[in-house]
Short mmCIF file of C-alpha atoms in Angstrom, two decimals:
data_model
loop_
_atom_site.label_atom_id
_atom_site.label_comp_id
_atom_site.label_asym_id
_atom_site.label_seq_id
_atom_site.Cartn_x
_atom_site.Cartn_y
_atom_site.Cartn_z
CA MET I 1 -14.44 2.79 -11.94
CA ASN I 2 -13.13 -0.60 -12.99
CA TYR I 3 -13.09 -3.60 -10.69
CA ARG I 4 -10.77 -6.59 -10.35
CA LYS I 5 -10.83 -9.80 -8.33
CA LEU I 6 -8.73 -9.76 -5.16
CA GLY I 7 -7.19 -13.18 -5.58
CA LYS I 8 -8.75 -16.07 -3.72
CA THR I 9 -10.73 -13.76 -1.44
CA ASN I 10 -13.05 -13.51 -4.47
CA PHE I 11 -13.81 -9.91 -3.49
CA ASN I 12 -14.58 -7.78 -6.54
CA ILE I 13 -12.79 -4.56 -5.66
CA SER I 14 -12.12 -1.18 -7.21
CA GLU I 15 -8.76 -1.17 -8.97
CA ILE I 16 -8.17 2.31 -7.56
CA ALA I 17 -8.73 1.91 -3.82
CA LEU I 18 -7.88 4.15 -0.87
CA GLY I 19 -4.88 4.02 1.43
CA THR I 20 -5.39 5.88 4.71
CA TRP I 21 -1.95 6.47 6.18
CA GLN I 22 -2.55 10.25 6.09
CA VAL I 23 -6.34 10.25 5.74
CA GLY I 24 -6.88 12.82 8.51
CA GLY I 25 -4.53 15.39 6.99
CA LYS I 26 -0.89 15.80 6.08
CA TRP I 27 1.80 13.69 7.72
CA GLY I 28 2.74 15.25 11.05
CA SER I 29 -0.42 17.39 11.30
CA PRO I 30 -3.10 16.78 13.96
CA PHE I 31 -5.76 14.28 12.87
CA ASN I 32 -8.88 15.96 11.54
CA ASP I 33 -12.03 13.83 11.71
CA LYS I 34 -13.97 16.09 9.35
CA THR I 35 -11.27 15.86 6.69
CA ALA I 36 -11.09 12.10 7.11
CA ASP I 37 -14.86 11.64 6.79
CA GLU I 38 -15.12 13.89 3.73
CA LEU I 39 -12.20 12.18 2.02
CA ILE I 40 -13.46 8.63 2.63
CA ASN I 41 -17.00 9.53 1.58
CA THR I 42 -15.70 11.15 -1.62
CA ALA I 43 -13.81 7.98 -2.47
CA ILE I 44 -16.90 5.81 -1.92
CA ASP I 45 -19.11 8.25 -3.83
CA ASN I 46 -16.80 7.71 -6.81
CA GLY I 47 -16.89 3.93 -6.77
CA VAL I 48 -14.08 3.02 -4.37
CA ASN I 49 -15.11 -0.07 -2.40
CA PHE I 50 -11.79 -1.14 -0.85
CA ILE I 51 -10.13 0.81 1.96
CA ASP I 52 -6.77 -0.03 3.51
CA THR I 53 -5.87 1.14 7.01
CA ALA I 54 -3.75 -0.01 9.98
CA ASP I 55 -3.90 0.09 13.74
CA VAL I 56 -0.79 2.29 13.91
CA TYR I 57 -2.06 4.96 11.52
CA GLU I 58 -2.59 7.99 13.74
CA ASN I 59 -2.60 5.55 16.68
CA GLY I 60 -5.96 4.09 15.75
CA LEU I 61 -7.72 7.24 14.60
CA SER I 62 -7.55 6.16 10.96
CA GLU I 63 -9.26 2.85 11.77
CA THR I 64 -11.88 4.67 13.81
CA ALA I 65 -12.67 7.02 10.92
CA VAL I 66 -12.82 4.20 8.37
CA GLY I 67 -15.18 2.19 10.54
CA ARG I 68 -17.38 5.21 11.27
CA VAL I 69 -17.83 6.09 7.61
CA VAL I 70 -18.26 2.54 6.34
CA ARG I 71 -20.93 1.81 8.97
CA SER I 72 -22.82 4.87 7.76
CA ARG I 73 -22.91 3.70 4.14
CA SER I 74 -25.26 1.21 2.48
CA GLU I 75 -22.71 -0.01 -0.09
CA ARG I 76 -20.57 -3.10 0.46
CA ILE I 77 -17.19 -1.64 1.35
CA TYR I 78 -14.29 -4.00 1.99
CA ILE I 79 -11.97 -3.02 4.83
CA ALA I 80 -8.38 -4.16 5.12
CA THR I 81 -6.36 -3.34 8.19
CA LYS I 82 -3.00 -4.42 9.57
CA CYS I 83 -1.45 -5.54 12.83
CA GLY I 84 2.00 -5.99 14.32
CA ARG I 85 3.69 -2.61 14.07
CA HIS I 86 2.66 -1.71 17.63
CA ILE I 87 5.23 -4.28 18.79
CA ASN I 88 8.08 -2.30 20.34
CA PRO I 89 10.87 -3.00 19.73
CA HIS I 90 9.63 -4.25 16.39
CA ILE I 91 11.55 -7.54 16.38
CA ASN I 92 10.80 -11.17 15.63
CA GLU I 93 10.59 -12.14 19.31
CA GLY I 94 7.74 -9.66 19.84
CA TYR I 95 5.52 -11.55 17.42
CA GLN I 96 3.43 -13.94 19.51
CA PRO I 97 -0.01 -15.36 18.67
CA LYS I 98 -1.70 -13.91 21.76
CA VAL I 99 -0.21 -10.47 21.10
CA LEU I 100 -1.48 -10.43 17.51
CA GLN I 101 -4.91 -11.73 18.50
CA LYS I 102 -5.27 -8.83 20.95
CA TYR I 103 -4.39 -6.35 18.20
CA VAL I 104 -7.06 -7.82 15.91
CA GLU I 105 -9.67 -7.61 18.66
CA ASP I 106 -8.69 -4.01 19.40
CA SER I 107 -9.09 -3.12 15.70
CA LEU I 108 -12.55 -4.66 15.65
CA LYS I 109 -13.57 -2.51 18.61
CA ARG I 110 -12.15 0.69 17.11
CA MET I 111 -13.92 0.14 13.81
CA GLY I 112 -17.17 -1.07 15.38
CA LEU I 113 -17.13 -4.24 13.29
CA GLU I 114 -17.82 -7.88 14.01
CA THR I 115 -15.54 -9.15 11.24
CA ILE I 116 -12.52 -7.77 9.39
CA ASP I 117 -12.57 -8.52 5.66
CA LEU I 118 -8.79 -8.68 5.41
CA ILE I 119 -6.26 -8.58 8.23
CA GLN I 120 -2.63 -8.17 7.19
CA LEU I 121 0.61 -8.68 9.05
CA HIS I 122 2.20 -5.24 8.89
CA CYS I 123 5.72 -5.58 7.45
CA PRO I 124 7.01 -7.98 10.09
CA PRO I 125 10.71 -8.80 10.36
CA THR I 126 11.81 -11.36 7.80
CA GLU I 127 12.20 -14.09 10.47
CA VAL I 128 8.46 -14.01 11.16
CA TYR I 129 7.74 -15.45 7.72
CA TYR I 130 9.53 -18.64 8.79
CA ARG I 131 7.26 -19.22 11.82
CA PRO I 132 4.18 -21.33 10.92
CA GLU I 133 2.58 -20.81 14.33
CA ILE I 134 2.09 -17.11 13.56
CA PHE I 135 0.18 -17.86 10.36
CA GLU I 136 -1.79 -20.74 11.89
CA MET I 137 -3.19 -18.43 14.57
CA PHE I 138 -5.19 -16.55 11.94
CA ASP I 139 -7.02 -19.75 11.01
CA ARG I 140 -8.44 -19.77 14.55
CA LEU I 141 -9.49 -16.13 14.21
CA LYS I 142 -11.26 -17.04 10.98
CA GLU I 143 -13.05 -19.94 12.68
CA GLN I 144 -14.17 -17.50 15.40
CA GLY I 145 -15.62 -15.17 12.76
CA LYS I 146 -13.26 -12.31 13.61
CA ILE I 147 -11.60 -12.22 10.19
CA LEU I 148 -12.47 -13.41 6.70
CA ASN I 149 -9.00 -13.41 5.15
CA LEU I 150 -5.31 -13.14 5.98
CA GLY I 151 -2.79 -11.13 4.00
CA VAL I 152 0.66 -9.68 4.51
CA SER I 153 2.27 -6.34 3.81
CA VAL I 154 5.92 -6.81 2.89
CA GLU I 155 9.07 -4.81 2.36
CA LYS I 156 10.92 -7.30 0.16
CA VAL I 157 10.16 -9.64 -2.71
CA GLU I 158 11.76 -12.44 -0.67
CA GLU I 159 9.16 -11.94 2.05
CA GLY I 160 6.29 -11.98 -0.40
CA LEU I 161 7.52 -15.24 -1.95
CA LYS I 162 7.83 -16.84 1.49
CA ALA I 163 4.42 -15.59 2.65
CA ILE I 164 2.55 -17.18 -0.25
CA GLU I 165 3.89 -20.59 0.74
CA TYR I 166 1.25 -20.49 3.51
CA SER I 167 -2.07 -21.67 2.10
CA ASN I 168 -4.13 -19.26 4.22
CA VAL I 169 -2.40 -16.17 2.85
CA THR I 170 -4.76 -14.65 0.30
CA THR I 171 -3.13 -11.29 -0.49
CA VAL I 172 0.24 -9.58 -0.53
CA GLN I 173 0.62 -5.84 -0.26
CA ILE I 174 3.89 -4.75 -1.84
CA ILE I 175 5.58 -1.53 -2.93
CA PHE I 176 5.34 -1.34 -6.71
CA ASN I 177 5.56 1.67 -8.97
CA LEU I 178 7.50 3.05 -11.92
CA PHE I 179 10.51 3.51 -9.60
CA ARG I 180 10.15 0.08 -7.90
CA GLN I 181 9.80 -2.54 -10.62
CA ARG I 182 11.46 -5.67 -9.27
CA PRO I 183 8.23 -7.37 -8.02
CA ALA I 184 7.10 -7.77 -11.65
CA GLU I 185 10.05 -10.05 -12.48
CA LEU I 186 9.28 -13.14 -10.37
CA PHE I 187 6.84 -12.33 -7.60
CA PHE I 188 3.89 -11.46 -9.85
CA LYS I 189 4.23 -14.77 -11.71
CA GLU I 190 4.39 -16.84 -8.53
CA ALA I 191 1.50 -14.96 -6.93
CA GLN I 192 -0.65 -15.45 -10.00
CA LYS I 193 -0.03 -19.22 -9.90
CA LYS I 194 -1.50 -19.31 -6.40
CA ASP I 195 -4.34 -16.85 -7.04
CA ILE I 196 -2.88 -14.30 -4.63
CA GLY I 197 -4.39 -10.82 -4.66
CA ILE I 198 -1.68 -8.20 -5.22
CA ILE I 199 -2.25 -4.85 -3.52
CA THR I 200 0.25 -2.23 -4.63
CA ARG I 201 1.26 0.38 -2.09
CA VAL I 202 3.39 3.54 -2.28
CA PRO I 203 2.29 3.78 -5.94
CA LEU I 204 3.42 7.40 -6.30
CA ALA I 205 6.76 6.95 -4.50
CA SER I 206 5.64 9.13 -1.56
CA GLY I 207 4.41 11.81 -3.96
CA LEU I 208 7.58 11.96 -6.04
CA LEU I 209 5.74 10.60 -9.08
CA THR I 210 3.16 13.39 -8.99
CA GLY I 211 5.79 15.66 -10.53
CA LYS I 212 4.94 18.40 -8.06
CA PHE I 213 8.15 18.34 -6.00
CA ASP I 214 11.46 20.09 -6.71
CA VAL I 215 14.73 20.83 -4.89
CA ASN I 216 13.03 23.62 -2.95
CA THR I 217 10.13 21.52 -1.66
CA THR I 218 10.14 21.24 2.12
CA PHE I 219 8.52 18.59 4.32
CA GLY I 220 7.38 18.98 7.93
CA ALA I 221 9.47 17.76 10.85
CA GLN I 222 7.06 14.87 11.49
CA ASP I 223 6.79 13.91 7.80
CA HIS I 224 8.68 10.69 7.01
CA ARG I 225 9.81 12.29 3.74
CA ASN I 226 11.91 14.56 5.94
CA PHE I 227 13.26 12.21 8.62
CA ASN I 228 13.28 8.73 7.06
CA ARG I 229 15.17 9.17 3.80
CA GLU I 230 18.01 7.00 5.13
CA GLY I 231 15.78 4.67 7.15
CA ALA I 232 16.14 6.36 10.53
CA ALA I 233 12.68 5.27 11.71
CA PHE I 234 11.70 2.34 9.44
CA ASP I 235 12.72 0.73 6.16
CA LYS I 236 13.89 3.52 3.88
CA GLY I 237 12.18 1.81 0.96
CA GLU I 238 8.92 3.23 2.36
CA THR I 239 10.16 6.77 1.65
CA PHE I 240 10.45 7.81 -2.01
CA SER I 241 10.68 4.05 -2.71
CA GLY I 242 14.20 4.18 -1.29
CA ILE I 243 15.50 6.40 -4.07
CA ASN I 244 17.84 9.29 -3.46
CA TYR I 245 15.54 12.32 -3.58
CA GLU I 246 17.69 14.39 -5.97
CA LEU I 247 18.14 11.43 -8.32
CA GLY I 248 14.39 10.86 -8.21
CA LEU I 249 13.80 14.46 -9.26
CA GLN I 250 16.07 13.97 -12.28
CA ALA I 251 14.06 10.92 -13.32
CA VAL I 252 10.82 12.84 -12.85
CA GLU I 253 12.10 15.61 -15.12
CA ALA I 254 12.70 13.02 -17.83
CA LEU I 255 9.17 11.73 -17.23
CA LYS I 256 7.76 15.24 -17.58
CA ALA I 257 9.47 15.55 -20.96
CA LEU I 258 7.50 12.47 -22.09
CA PHE I 259 4.21 14.07 -21.05
CA PRO I 260 4.61 17.81 -21.64
CA GLU I 261 0.84 18.25 -21.85
CA THR I 262 0.25 17.51 -18.15
CA THR I 263 1.19 19.15 -14.85
CA ASN I 264 0.05 16.18 -12.76
CA LEU I 265 1.87 12.93 -13.42
CA ALA I 266 -0.01 10.98 -10.71
CA PRO I 267 -2.73 9.46 -12.92
CA ILE I 268 -0.11 8.54 -15.53
CA ALA I 269 1.96 6.75 -12.87
CA LEU I 270 -1.17 4.90 -11.74
CA GLN I 271 -2.01 3.98 -15.34
CA TRP I 272 1.42 2.41 -15.68
CA ILE I 273 0.71 0.17 -12.66
CA LEU I 274 -2.73 -0.79 -13.97
CA SER I 275 -1.14 -2.00 -17.20
CA PHE I 276 -0.13 -5.11 -15.21
CA ASN I 277 -3.02 -7.56 -15.21
CA GLU I 278 -1.62 -9.37 -12.16
CA ILE I 279 -2.45 -6.34 -9.99
CA SER I 280 -5.71 -6.46 -8.02
CA CYS I 281 -5.71 -2.87 -6.84
CA ILE I 282 -3.67 0.21 -6.02
CA ILE I 283 -3.97 1.98 -2.67
CA PRO I 284 -2.79 5.56 -3.24
CA GLY I 285 -2.99 7.77 -0.17
CA ALA I 286 -4.77 11.09 0.08
CA SER I 287 -4.78 13.89 2.62
CA ASN I 288 -7.66 15.82 1.03
CA GLU I 289 -10.51 15.33 -1.43
CA SER I 290 -8.54 16.76 -4.35
CA HIS I 291 -5.99 13.96 -3.99
CA VAL I 292 -8.77 11.37 -4.20
CA LEU I 293 -10.13 12.97 -7.37
CA SER I 294 -6.63 13.25 -8.83
CA ASN I 295 -6.09 9.51 -8.33
CA LEU I 296 -9.43 8.74 -9.97
CA SER I 297 -8.68 10.97 -12.94
CA VAL I 298 -6.73 8.02 -14.32
CA TYR I 299 -9.97 7.23 -16.15
CA ASP I 300 -10.00 10.62 -17.88
CA LEU I 301 -6.77 9.97 -19.76
CA PRO I 302 -6.18 8.16 -23.01
CA LYS I 303 -4.69 4.71 -22.48
CA LEU I 304 -0.91 4.56 -22.36
CA THR I 305 0.52 3.26 -25.62
CA PRO I 306 3.13 0.49 -25.63
CA GLU I 307 5.61 3.09 -26.89
CA LYS I 308 4.96 5.39 -23.93
CA ILE I 309 5.25 2.50 -21.48
CA ALA I 310 8.56 1.48 -23.05
CA ALA I 311 9.84 5.04 -22.76
CA MET I 312 8.78 5.20 -19.09
CA ASN I 313 10.60 1.94 -18.43
CA ALA I 314 13.70 3.31 -20.14
CA ILE I 315 13.75 6.14 -17.59
CA TYR I 316 13.70 3.54 -14.81
CA ASP I 317 16.51 1.61 -16.47
CA GLN I 318 18.66 4.71 -16.82
CA TYR I 319 18.15 6.53 -13.54
CA ILE I 320 16.75 4.14 -10.96
CA LYS I 321 17.54 0.50 -11.64
CA PRO I 322 21.33 0.66 -11.11
CA GLN I 323 20.82 2.21 -7.67
CA VAL I 324 18.00 0.27 -6.01
CA HIS I 325 16.68 -2.62 -8.10
CA GLN I 326 18.12 -5.47 -6.04
CA LEU I 327 17.61 -3.90 -2.61
CA TRP I 328 13.98 -4.90 -2.12
#
């Protein structure tokens, strides 16, 4: 495992971390505590020391599992969670300091912790980023010892750029992968100037970049890859990075032709992300132990050559960029 600094938090974290959206099993399946515990322990056993969760993941069960496992370990494991998506309807007016403080306190109880290493606003509406009183509230939580750092999870580059204008924002979690390249143009440079930790989420484009899907692949009724392709439940950029599924498959076929020796493109897609020094860590999800080990197999591969990276980018330019580049 390699480690990188998480911006001005000064945490030294594993560059391959663990995202826990589906940590208790597949999307839409009942949460399985045994699966969750095994998966998280496997990640830690292999050097992962940064775990990202949220209060809305499995309605708190993900947080509970993360806290349970981390409390049982002797290693220093950094926990990041998120708040705000419980607000319903999820609109600007619902974001109030007292509401958010209650969410943070509830997360602490679920995880059995006294302090959260990193609390993140969970993809709030764009208007929230223009409300200083929301960001100031987290300074009080820090003074009370309930949090160590504040970060944000964003949908759009615009939101990330606005968030880092607040001096107490230490990290930005943003969708970035081979099929979502816009953040590298301006946001990475501005974040680096301010020593902001960049956490990259949806690194495999909801599994599309594993190369294991085709036109016959089916997804369960409660799987967002089935119901949210056009943004029916939340921002469609969360699902396959907002790319038309069939177009994404065409791009993946071109990617497979570049790497005919492999049947699993996931570690190659993660390697591409790690080629950016501005990145602090990647938080790929996993629904079983084999997914964790697949993500970590990035270290078993030869380093991507500049020629391979250029060819991968050419696939983006041909298939993806004209359709979605400016949307997020």
